[in-house]
Amino acid sequence: MRKSKFLVFSGSAHPKLGESICHYLNMDIGKVYFGRFPDGEIDIKVNSDVRGADVFVVQSVCPPVNENLMELLILIDCLKRASAERITAVIPYYGYARKDRKDEGRVPITAKLVADLLTTAGTNRVLTLDLHADQIQGFFDIPVDHLLARAIFIPYLNNMQIKKLSVVSPDIGSVKQASAYAKRLGAELAVTSKKRDFNTGQIVSMNVLGDVADKNVVIVDDMISTAGTIAEAARLVKAKGALDIYLCATHAVLCKDAVEQLRNCPAKEIIVSNSIPVPLEKLLPNMTVLSLGPYLGEAIRRINNSESVSYLFEHPVESCIMPQKEQM
Amino acid sequence: MRKSKFLVFSGSAHPKLGESICHYLNMDIGKVYFGRFPDGEIDIKVNSDVRGADVFVVQSVCPPVNENLMELLILIDCLKRASAERITAVIPYYGYARKDRKDEGRVPITAKLVADLLTTAGTNRVLTLDLHADQIQGFFDIPVDHLLARAIFIPYLNNMQIKKLSVVSPDIGSVKQASAYAKRLGAELAVTSKKRDFNTGQIVSMNVLGDVADKNVVIVDDMISTAGTIAEAARLVKAKGALDIYLCATHAVLCKDAVEQLRNCPAKEIIVSNSIPVPLEKLLPNMTVLSLGPYLGEAIRRINNSESVSYLFEHPVESCIMPQKEQM
Amino acid sequence: MRKSKFLVFSGSAHPKLGESICHYLNMDIGKVYFGRFPDGEIDIKVNSDVRGADVFVVQSVCPPVNENLMELLILIDCLKRASAERITAVIPYYGYARKDRKDEGRVPITAKLVADLLTTAGTNRVLTLDLHADQIQGFFDIPVDHLLARAIFIPYLNNMQIKKLSVVSPDIGSVKQASAYAKRLGAELAVTSKKRDFNTGQIVSMNVLGDVADKNVVIVDDMISTAGTIAEAARLVKAKGALDIYLCATHAVLCKDAVEQLRNCPAKEIIVSNSIPVPLEKLLPNMTVLSLGPYLGEAIRRINNSESVSYLFEHPVESCIMPQKEQM
Amino acid sequence: MRKSKFLVFSGSAHPKLGESICHYLNMDIGKVYFGRFPDGEIDIKVNSDVRGADVFVVQSVCPPVNENLMELLILIDCLKRASAERITAVIPYYGYARKDRKDEGRVPITAKLVADLLTTAGTNRVLTLDLHADQIQGFFDIPVDHLLARAIFIPYLNNMQIKKLSVVSPDIGSVKQASAYAKRLGAELAVTSKKRDFNTGQIVSMNVLGDVADKNVVIVDDMISTAGTIAEAARLVKAKGALDIYLCATHAVLCKDAVEQLRNCPAKEIIVSNSIPVPLEKLLPNMTVLSLGPYLGEAIRRINNSESVSYLFEHPVESCIMPQKEQM
Amino acid sequence: MRKSKFLVFSGSAHPKLGESICHYLNMDIGKVYFGRFPDGEIDIKVNSDVRGADVFVVQSVCPPVNENLMELLILIDCLKRASAERITAVIPYYGYARKDRKDEGRVPITAKLVADLLTTAGTNRVLTLDLHADQIQGFFDIPVDHLLARAIFIPYLNNMQIKKLSVVSPDIGSVKQASAYAKRLGAELAVTSKKRDFNTGQIVSMNVLGDVADKNVVIVDDMISTAGTIAEAARLVKAKGALDIYLCATHAVLCKDAVEQLRNCPAKEIIVSNSIPVPLEKLLPNMTVLSLGPYLGEAIRRINNSESVSYLFEHPVESCIMPQKEQM
Amino acid sequence: MRKSKFLVFSGSAHPKLGESICHYLNMDIGKVYFGRFPDGEIDIKVNSDVRGADVFVVQSVCPPVNENLMELLILIDCLKRASAERITAVIPYYGYARKDRKDEGRVPITAKLVADLLTTAGTNRVLTLDLHADQIQGFFDIPVDHLLARAIFIPYLNNMQIKKLSVVSPDIGSVKQASAYAKRLGAELAVTSKKRDFNTGQIVSMNVLGDVADKNVVIVDDMISTAGTIAEAARLVKAKGALDIYLCATHAVLCKDAVEQLRNCPAKEIIVSNSIPVPLEKLLPNMTVLSLGPYLGEAIRRINNSESVSYLFEHPVESCIMPQKEQM
């Protein structure tokens, strides 16, 4: 079905990503006014006509998480009431994704709550990237397209032609993703593991399961938050005899003293995506930011055009596979 | 139906109001841990057993509005999944209430969105106070008990035995509430009104409809936000010959230079409630903060006990009508 | 998106308005059989093929209110089951709109109930006019286009070039609408106000806030029901020295002895719309009925065509601004 | 679970039935004000405190059908918002029941719409009687208790000790109910059947399938509307040699010239229930109205008390089986 | 509205019917992999691109009923998540249709449950055939197109030019359908009826209401399950002097010893549809299987094309009325 | 809140587990008739009075998966319509749990579909055990209590006082659960890992990450389906020098040649729960089946009684920790 209008809006969390997507799509970004009332309430007015349009809203739910989430919800309510035909929430970084289960009694499942809030506000479909757990797709009853940043990370890594490569998961929870990288890179797999005393919770020993001695190592995680775990893993594999060490993570949350941690760890290169904006002051000299603009843009084009998106998971189109440092 | 357990929780927006409610109810406040993950995501764990309980969550959606709202939603999700029998959101100040209609094209109706988000999260009923528009009750399909702060403001004003009293609405939109006060105080009614040029939007003239000369005046509004309008109204009625001027508003949002505005306006006394916490540095010498604790507490007791709440609208129980300065 | 079929149906409340809309749109009205079973149950059969069509149903919920509302709900159920692609309820007069809040305990919010019933029956969007309270838009989660009859009343009044004009609200509740008229007409604003004894409810005094002496006066309300209030306001401003008096109201409910009241009040002209049919026997010589046909028709055309509707709020297209006496 | 409050309300369709139920239950009927606004809108205010109560609302959806249905919906909305714990709609006569399927294209299924409207308004469960089709129970997702008037009709008929009895269905659609009566009365079964020309729709011949000559005959239907069919059936079986003829129908709709039809047909006795009020002027000398009060009252008592209701289908308690002429 | 993609899928219950539909539509059937995990869980993967497509899923809920129903639900979930624009469940045989009401206490209404499960899984509309009760249409809030197999059975029977024809319903419950056949065939109507002792449940006598002696008889039912009732009816009318006997039923469930029953009963011809696959070993020499392929195919074409479907009820297009023995 | 009635029902998947639960609770199991119609449709009638009761339905969704799931759904529909106050689905083994995400395009998320079907049928809460992924809890908006079989497995293993213990995950996906066991047993952690060629999918090498030589090994998984992976892991750790090998898995699906695989692998003991019935012919001499009866029974008692369930996760009550061979 041909839609007569096709619009991409960006929330205020990461306007440059929205622009980069629109640049790929060769279109202007949708006009929307973001303001604040004196008491901090969000004020929104859409200035493009969206009636009957196929609308995409790009917003990462990155810090300040609650502000960005509420802005996204209000913008969607606004578009729904302005009679948009279909609203796709494009969420490169899905905040609260780690609260995806009750690991103890009387805690929320905030990732599910976020899914329900999005649906209530009027979202018709979701496009997202590297969810902390794949099962979050199932939190929605609306269609979800789940892109995988490895579609652009793998070609970037392959391009470096690293020999004797081992992919390391920095903890037990991330081993599946590391395994997927290892398989695609033809590399060995290893895991760093902490052993804690069950009663005190203190770390008794740290260990590496698998071979890293005399190997070049890529440590892979879905996100770098405080960078504590990944930096520790880097030091540990170094101590176990690793050669060059690369850190690789989709989402650069970089909170608390993350930059300090990364600066001081024995990593040759730190590769992240721009799912979250990386401000200049956090951009270390050995940090590479791969732009998601063309990859997300191509996915949006295909959704609007009712073409297959799953094709993109492993076969990014030409324009996507050329990774690029984000222009600051 | 007798409920075996009855619990009141407070969000972190205004813990002292929660305590004051529990003091009235002669019970301990529910235990809940509020934390933040390093990236600012809200972390919540309820430490009281709520299974099968009748639970009330007190949270004003005051600044920081989005943080307080998200905290409320996550806490409700948490209580729902912890098997609370019934969850009542007690919202003394309902944020985003002024976005209750589309006054122009392509804007959201955020007050309705908030209602829908609350219901989606698992709220079973709502207790709130002095909504900006009464119609917001109808935004919910769950029962709403809507208290009126005038139940404690009117006795306080009556107690002062002010003669020759005129109640003034500081703008057209608040005239209904002013009229309700006038009726109950046996006072005259007046309105201050701005005339704007339709094309430029500039104020052409200011006027008072009704009589204020040689009157003691109570200017009544539902909230004081930047205090611009109410301070201007005070100056205007002063210029028109008013005697003593009292400002009276339920919700003390007090943002931007509100305190400066109030300090400089010709008001003898400023009377607000503690629906929103008033920090010490904003507490002017001529400001009286009436505590809602007993009034809300009595309403909660009645809801838990299935007794009539509408009785409270005009007949507050003894313990409520004694207004008190909030203890700082 | 181009819809292949586009149909307008009219309920039996006001067939001439439906015809007038279709005349503007230059199309035939949809065929539907309305009958009654012997026991008074409504019988409906749609005789036009609506499968996959963009369908508009014009029905004012005017007296007999319950009959007209049920007919609308049944017709929408019928169109939904007949596979209409999209159903827009066009409700020029939204009945039960005054029950939009709980002004006391244990009363319904019938205006919200009506919104929920419409959604349940299968309505996809709503087009309505001069709701008693703007907030009723928020009672819906489906898109609502809310037209303002002043888009055709203001040009009509401007055309009369009345000098020294004051706009009067006949009671406190209608002052916002009067204010909007005053702003657009460059006129003064005044309010008539009753003072009642709080305990007995009896009117103690009547007053006019604002200036009407030696002014031409337009008294503006959203509807004329029994005409008691507006006629009283007319007499009062006359007594206060007003010159020519015009009554202006969107919805001519005209129940009980409204016609007698209007006949006997000192109004030079009474201007209403045909949102509700005005039967010949109620049409006073000094009554002007402005037709909504072109205005609603243009809005329907734009909705079907996915063009902006908010533009119409203040800039009616040429064909709409020429007000016309309804042809009886 | 013990409910602390238990209330029965009656709509205005048939107040005497509500009273008769409350008389059986030995309780006062709930207080509710029914009024009309000047324009005919329904005005309702509940005057009993219903917070936390188990509430039953008795309302037959009999003519005027739409008025009675809307009143029921508004009353339920009102009770929901007044915080009733559970609301059971008691609908002795379910209007629109005959529109329970699409027998041709582009017609509504109004009986389903009514079910959805009831649920939307806030009904938690339904108690009804002799639905036109049993499948209407499945229109609801809330629990439905479906009573069968034959629980009081069969004992009444048995008491008459009629010999040589044949039960006759007056048309093809009612044969299942007639069969249930025949089985319980140990009687023969017969059907009167019209043969129509398929193209013209005209009746070509009338016939009786089964034996009625020299039999006493009970003609059974679920309702008497215009009485055309049942009167014709009476004349036909008379012509075929029937002895005494009894007409038996649960719902006495009695519209158009039903009374005339019944007066002129060869029936010895006409037995109906008071699911619909039978006004004095329609009460023929040979008409017996069996009161449903005790039967419905006992069902309500059991629902409130969480006792089995299905037991009542075939084993009415002592107090129910004594049929009684309704007191006029 | 033109849909750009149009796809028909078949579940594994009856692949030949899907093929026959696609043959009529001159298109390839959609590609889908059906497998089983080792523990019997259903594994599905759709191999055609369905994004934005108008999709039809053909699946009869015939034995093994639960397997076929679950497969249908999972396939619909799969298509929904793969972003199909619209999903129509084409259910020639709707299983569990006989559990359409609570005929006693504490039983399910499984036919309603099935309707709710279909909607929950993501079905947007339903196309079905000869439901056991017409009211099942009302179990859905989504549009249902309900085809009637008599549209192809009546022309087939007319073609045989049978004289002195009587249509017989094999029991009380099926008399409406028999009546519809009789009307269209210009035939007499009769019913076979069992009289049971109410207390023991044993058959006391069997009888035929209406005339069958010296008549050619068509016994009509909606389905043949164990064939016990229809075979008994055949023997009974034979005993009452019937000439040629034809059995006519839409759904050939044929379970238990149905084939043996049919083989031994005095039927000249047994006419069924292929709504359920009839395996070769059940195909008696005197059994005719009329193909629904063209009839369903035409309905699907019209739904996709937004043309009227109700037209098909009595006026099958040329290509449908030529009944054909299914090719084995 | 005291519930007056409390009932536990069992589906037909595993009646002995239901009995064992009721034995712990010292109550009779609820009466329900399970039958089949001749065509295989499920027939259910509840014979205990459930009106107003707190009802638990025990049913593992084990093979035959679809039959057991449909039976559960129909039983819940039946209980809902019979007016049960609250229905808890007790699902010791949650079938389809492995389809919890879209690991490729155009596949269903059947585990979410199952959650939605359960909710649609009328489930009010869920009690389940060792979900394949914790995130499945978030598929529900109703409360889920998620028990962990390790609460009874860990005491059983501790009781054996095995020295030099290593816990091994048989593949990457199960490493989190193995890690939880290792932590609680104070053991080392290891993982067996397959390396596959990315293009051909063939296993290139098998490896053990971590130390197993000269260790006693417990291989832990959530379920044993075909037993291929776990048996292979056993052989591999044996080859790497492991001493005694124990297999430990909650759910004994045991399909295909699982028993043969287990018989031939070098395991000293195989420990499973009775979440799924283990028939005698599959019960190997070295297999221990720990009964979940007391553990589930205690959880049910606490839910009915509104006591904390999370306490049970790590502190099973006395009666639960004594593991027992299931009595055959």
PDB file of N, CA and C in Angstrom, chain F residues 21-66:
ATOM      1  N   ILE F  21      -0.107 -32.477  45.591  1.00  0.00           N
ATOM      2  CA  ILE F  21      -0.299 -31.126  46.131  1.00  0.00           C
ATOM      3  C   ILE F  21      -1.436 -31.118  47.151  1.00  0.00           C
ATOM      4  N   CYS F  22      -2.553 -31.745  46.790  1.00  0.00           N
ATOM      5  CA  CYS F  22      -3.704 -31.769  47.697  1.00  0.00           C
ATOM      6  C   CYS F  22      -3.385 -32.582  48.954  1.00  0.00           C
ATOM      7  N   HIS F  23      -2.569 -33.593  48.821  1.00  0.00           N
ATOM      8  CA  HIS F  23      -2.166 -34.351  50.000  1.00  0.00           C
ATOM      9  C   HIS F  23      -1.404 -33.449  50.959  1.00  0.00           C
ATOM     10  N   TYR F  24      -0.487 -32.652  50.408  1.00  0.00           N
ATOM     11  CA  TYR F  24       0.247 -31.701  51.249  1.00  0.00           C
ATOM     12  C   TYR F  24      -0.717 -30.719  51.912  1.00  0.00           C
ATOM     13  N   LEU F  25      -1.735 -30.288  51.144  1.00  0.00           N
ATOM     14  CA  LEU F  25      -2.672 -29.284  51.659  1.00  0.00           C
ATOM     15  C   LEU F  25      -3.776 -29.905  52.496  1.00  0.00           C
ATOM     16  N   ASN F  26      -3.785 -31.231  52.542  1.00  0.00           N
ATOM     17  CA  ASN F  26      -4.765 -31.954  53.354  1.00  0.00           C
ATOM     18  C   ASN F  26      -6.198 -31.602  52.935  1.00  0.00           C
ATOM     19  N   MET F  27      -6.411 -31.643  51.628  1.00  0.00           N
ATOM     20  CA  MET F  27      -7.752 -31.332  51.111  1.00  0.00           C
ATOM     21  C   MET F  27      -8.053 -32.256  49.937  1.00  0.00           C
ATOM     22  N   ASP F  28      -9.334 -32.366  49.591  1.00  0.00           N
ATOM     23  CA  ASP F  28      -9.700 -33.155  48.416  1.00  0.00           C
ATOM     24  C   ASP F  28      -9.486 -32.335  47.158  1.00  0.00           C
ATOM     25  N   ILE F  29      -9.157 -33.011  46.072  1.00  0.00           N
ATOM     26  CA  ILE F  29      -8.984 -32.301  44.811  1.00  0.00           C
ATOM     27  C   ILE F  29     -10.359 -31.981  44.224  1.00  0.00           C
ATOM     28  N   GLY F  30     -10.469 -30.829  43.520  1.00  0.00           N
ATOM     29  CA  GLY F  30     -11.747 -30.414  42.946  1.00  0.00           C
ATOM     30  C   GLY F  30     -12.251 -31.421  41.926  1.00  0.00           C
ATOM     31  N   LYS F  31     -13.561 -31.535  41.837  1.00  0.00           N
ATOM     32  CA  LYS F  31     -14.154 -32.546  40.941  1.00  0.00           C
ATOM     33  C   LYS F  31     -14.428 -31.924  39.579  1.00  0.00           C
ATOM     34  N   VAL F  32     -13.914 -32.593  38.571  1.00  0.00           N
ATOM     35  CA  VAL F  32     -14.154 -32.116  37.214  1.00  0.00           C
ATOM     36  C   VAL F  32     -14.188 -33.320  36.279  1.00  0.00           C
ATOM     37  N   TYR F  33     -15.139 -33.281  35.344  1.00  0.00           N
ATOM     38  CA  TYR F  33     -15.250 -34.358  34.373  1.00  0.00           C
ATOM     39  C   TYR F  33     -14.483 -33.979  33.118  1.00  0.00           C
ATOM     40  N   PHE F  34     -13.559 -34.812  32.689  1.00  0.00           N
ATOM     41  CA  PHE F  34     -12.867 -34.603  31.413  1.00  0.00           C
ATOM     42  C   PHE F  34     -13.321 -35.671  30.440  1.00  0.00           C
ATOM     43  N   GLY F  35     -13.883 -35.265  29.321  1.00  0.00           N
ATOM     44  CA  GLY F  35     -14.265 -36.254  28.320  1.00  0.00           C
ATOM     45  C   GLY F  35     -13.875 -35.761  26.950  1.00  0.00           C
ATOM     46  N   ARG F  36     -14.202 -36.526  25.989  1.00  0.00           N
ATOM     47  CA  ARG F  36     -13.963 -36.147  24.602  1.00  0.00           C
ATOM     48  C   ARG F  36     -15.239 -36.388  23.821  1.00  0.00           C
ATOM     49  N   PHE F  37     -15.586 -35.465  22.970  1.00  0.00           N
ATOM     50  CA  PHE F  37     -16.651 -35.718  22.033  1.00  0.00           C
ATOM     51  C   PHE F  37     -16.109 -36.691  20.979  1.00  0.00           C
ATOM     52  N   PRO F  38     -17.013 -37.333  20.230  1.00  0.00           N
ATOM     53  CA  PRO F  38     -16.534 -38.359  19.289  1.00  0.00           C
ATOM     54  C   PRO F  38     -15.468 -37.839  18.325  1.00  0.00           C
ATOM     55  N   ASP F  39     -15.498 -36.546  18.004  1.00  0.00           N
ATOM     56  CA  ASP F  39     -14.534 -36.004  17.043  1.00  0.00           C
ATOM     57  C   ASP F  39     -13.273 -35.490  17.726  1.00  0.00           C
ATOM     58  N   GLY F  40     -13.123 -35.766  19.006  1.00  0.00           N
ATOM     59  CA  GLY F  40     -11.893 -35.395  19.680  1.00  0.00           C
ATOM     60  C   GLY F  40     -11.946 -34.059  20.395  1.00  0.00           C
ATOM     61  N   GLU F  41     -13.032 -33.300  20.249  1.00  0.00           N
ATOM     62  CA  GLU F  41     -13.151 -32.056  20.989  1.00  0.00           C
ATOM     63  C   GLU F  41     -13.202 -32.341  22.483  1.00  0.00           C
ATOM     64  N   ILE F  42     -12.582 -31.449  23.250  1.00  0.00           N
ATOM     65  CA  ILE F  42     -12.522 -31.642  24.698  1.00  0.00           C
ATOM     66  C   ILE F  42     -13.854 -31.258  25.332  1.00  0.00           C
ATOM     67  N   ASP F  43     -14.333 -32.119  26.219  1.00  0.00           N
ATOM     68  CA  ASP F  43     -15.578 -31.874  26.948  1.00  0.00           C
ATOM     69  C   ASP F  43     -15.229 -31.747  28.424  1.00  0.00           C
ATOM     70  N   ILE F  44     -15.684 -30.671  29.040  1.00  0.00           N
ATOM     71  CA  ILE F  44     -15.354 -30.440  30.449  1.00  0.00           C
ATOM     72  C   ILE F  44     -16.608 -30.033  31.200  1.00  0.00           C
ATOM     73  N   LYS F  45     -16.748 -30.578  32.374  1.00  0.00           N
ATOM     74  CA  LYS F  45     -17.798 -30.095  33.295  1.00  0.00           C
ATOM     75  C   LYS F  45     -17.234 -30.111  34.701  1.00  0.00           C
ATOM     76  N   VAL F  46     -17.295 -28.963  35.353  1.00  0.00           N
ATOM     77  CA  VAL F  46     -16.822 -28.869  36.730  1.00  0.00           C
ATOM     78  C   VAL F  46     -17.942 -29.311  37.653  1.00  0.00           C
ATOM     79  N   ASN F  47     -17.640 -30.230  38.538  1.00  0.00           N
ATOM     80  CA  ASN F  47     -18.678 -30.775  39.415  1.00  0.00           C
ATOM     81  C   ASN F  47     -18.613 -30.264  40.849  1.00  0.00           C
ATOM     82  N   SER F  48     -17.600 -29.476  41.173  1.00  0.00           N
ATOM     83  CA  SER F  48     -17.574 -28.824  42.487  1.00  0.00           C
ATOM     84  C   SER F  48     -18.125 -27.404  42.325  1.00  0.00           C
ATOM     85  N   ASP F  49     -18.755 -26.892  43.349  1.00  0.00           N
ATOM     86  CA  ASP F  49     -19.278 -25.520  43.271  1.00  0.00           C
ATOM     87  C   ASP F  49     -18.117 -24.540  43.489  1.00  0.00           C
ATOM     88  N   VAL F  50     -17.867 -23.682  42.506  1.00  0.00           N
ATOM     89  CA  VAL F  50     -16.703 -22.791  42.561  1.00  0.00           C
ATOM     90  C   VAL F  50     -17.100 -21.323  42.694  1.00  0.00           C
ATOM     91  N   ARG F  51     -18.362 -21.041  42.760  1.00  0.00           N
ATOM     92  CA  ARG F  51     -18.840 -19.654  42.831  1.00  0.00           C
ATOM     93  C   ARG F  51     -18.165 -18.934  44.002  1.00  0.00           C
ATOM     94  N   GLY F  52     -17.468 -17.848  43.700  1.00  0.00           N
ATOM     95  CA  GLY F  52     -16.840 -17.058  44.759  1.00  0.00           C
ATOM     96  C   GLY F  52     -15.587 -17.677  45.345  1.00  0.00           C
ATOM     97  N   ALA F  53     -15.090 -18.753  44.744  1.00  0.00           N
ATOM     98  CA  ALA F  53     -13.952 -19.472  45.336  1.00  0.00           C
ATOM     99  C   ALA F  53     -12.615 -18.988  44.794  1.00  0.00           C
ATOM    100  N   ASP F  54     -11.566 -19.241  45.566  1.00  0.00           N
ATOM    101  CA  ASP F  54     -10.182 -19.020  45.143  1.00  0.00           C
ATOM    102  C   ASP F  54      -9.687 -20.341  44.562  1.00  0.00           C
ATOM    103  N   VAL F  55      -9.527 -20.381  43.234  1.00  0.00           N
ATOM    104  CA  VAL F  55      -9.341 -21.641  42.530  1.00  0.00           C
ATOM    105  C   VAL F  55      -7.944 -21.734  41.934  1.00  0.00           C
ATOM    106  N   PHE F  56      -7.300 -22.882  42.088  1.00  0.00           N
ATOM    107  CA  PHE F  56      -6.000 -23.161  41.483  1.00  0.00           C
ATOM    108  C   PHE F  56      -6.149 -24.326  40.510  1.00  0.00           C
ATOM    109  N   VAL F  57      -5.581 -24.182  39.318  1.00  0.00           N
ATOM    110  CA  VAL F  57      -5.659 -25.233  38.304  1.00  0.00           C
ATOM    111  C   VAL F  57      -4.253 -25.694  37.978  1.00  0.00           C
ATOM    112  N   VAL F  58      -3.939 -26.937  38.320  1.00  0.00           N
ATOM    113  CA  VAL F  58      -2.604 -27.480  38.082  1.00  0.00           C
ATOM    114  C   VAL F  58      -2.573 -28.177  36.733  1.00  0.00           C
ATOM    115  N   GLN F  59      -1.745 -27.717  35.842  1.00  0.00           N
ATOM    116  CA  GLN F  59      -1.625 -28.365  34.532  1.00  0.00           C
ATOM    117  C   GLN F  59      -0.250 -28.050  33.945  1.00  0.00           C
ATOM    118  N   SER F  60       0.555 -29.080  33.742  1.00  0.00           N
ATOM    119  CA  SER F  60       1.802 -28.901  33.007  1.00  0.00           C
ATOM    120  C   SER F  60       1.508 -28.926  31.519  1.00  0.00           C
ATOM    121  N   VAL F  61       2.117 -27.986  30.789  1.00  0.00           N
ATOM    122  CA  VAL F  61       1.921 -27.960  29.343  1.00  0.00           C
ATOM    123  C   VAL F  61       3.013 -28.822  28.706  1.00  0.00           C
ATOM    124  N   CYS F  62       2.970 -30.103  29.056  1.00  0.00           N
ATOM    125  CA  CYS F  62       3.936 -31.081  28.555  1.00  0.00           C
ATOM    126  C   CYS F  62       3.283 -31.883  27.440  1.00  0.00           C
ATOM    127  N   PRO F  63       4.036 -32.681  26.703  1.00  0.00           N
ATOM    128  CA  PRO F  63       3.435 -33.444  25.610  1.00  0.00           C
ATOM    129  C   PRO F  63       2.307 -34.348  26.104  1.00  0.00           C
ATOM    130  N   PRO F  64       1.217 -34.470  25.353  1.00  0.00           N
ATOM    131  CA  PRO F  64       0.909 -33.749  24.106  1.00  0.00           C
ATOM    132  C   PRO F  64       0.590 -32.284  24.399  1.00  0.00           C
ATOM    133  N   VAL F  65       1.503 -31.413  23.985  1.00  0.00           N
ATOM    134  CA  VAL F  65       1.502 -30.016  24.368  1.00  0.00           C
ATOM    135  C   VAL F  65       0.197 -29.300  24.034  1.00  0.00           C
ATOM    136  N   ASN F  66      -0.265 -29.434  22.782  1.00  0.00           N
ATOM    137  CA  ASN F  66      -1.423 -28.664  22.354  1.00  0.00           C
ATOM    138  C   ASN F  66      -2.698 -29.145  23.034  1.00  0.00           C
TER     139      ASN F  66
END
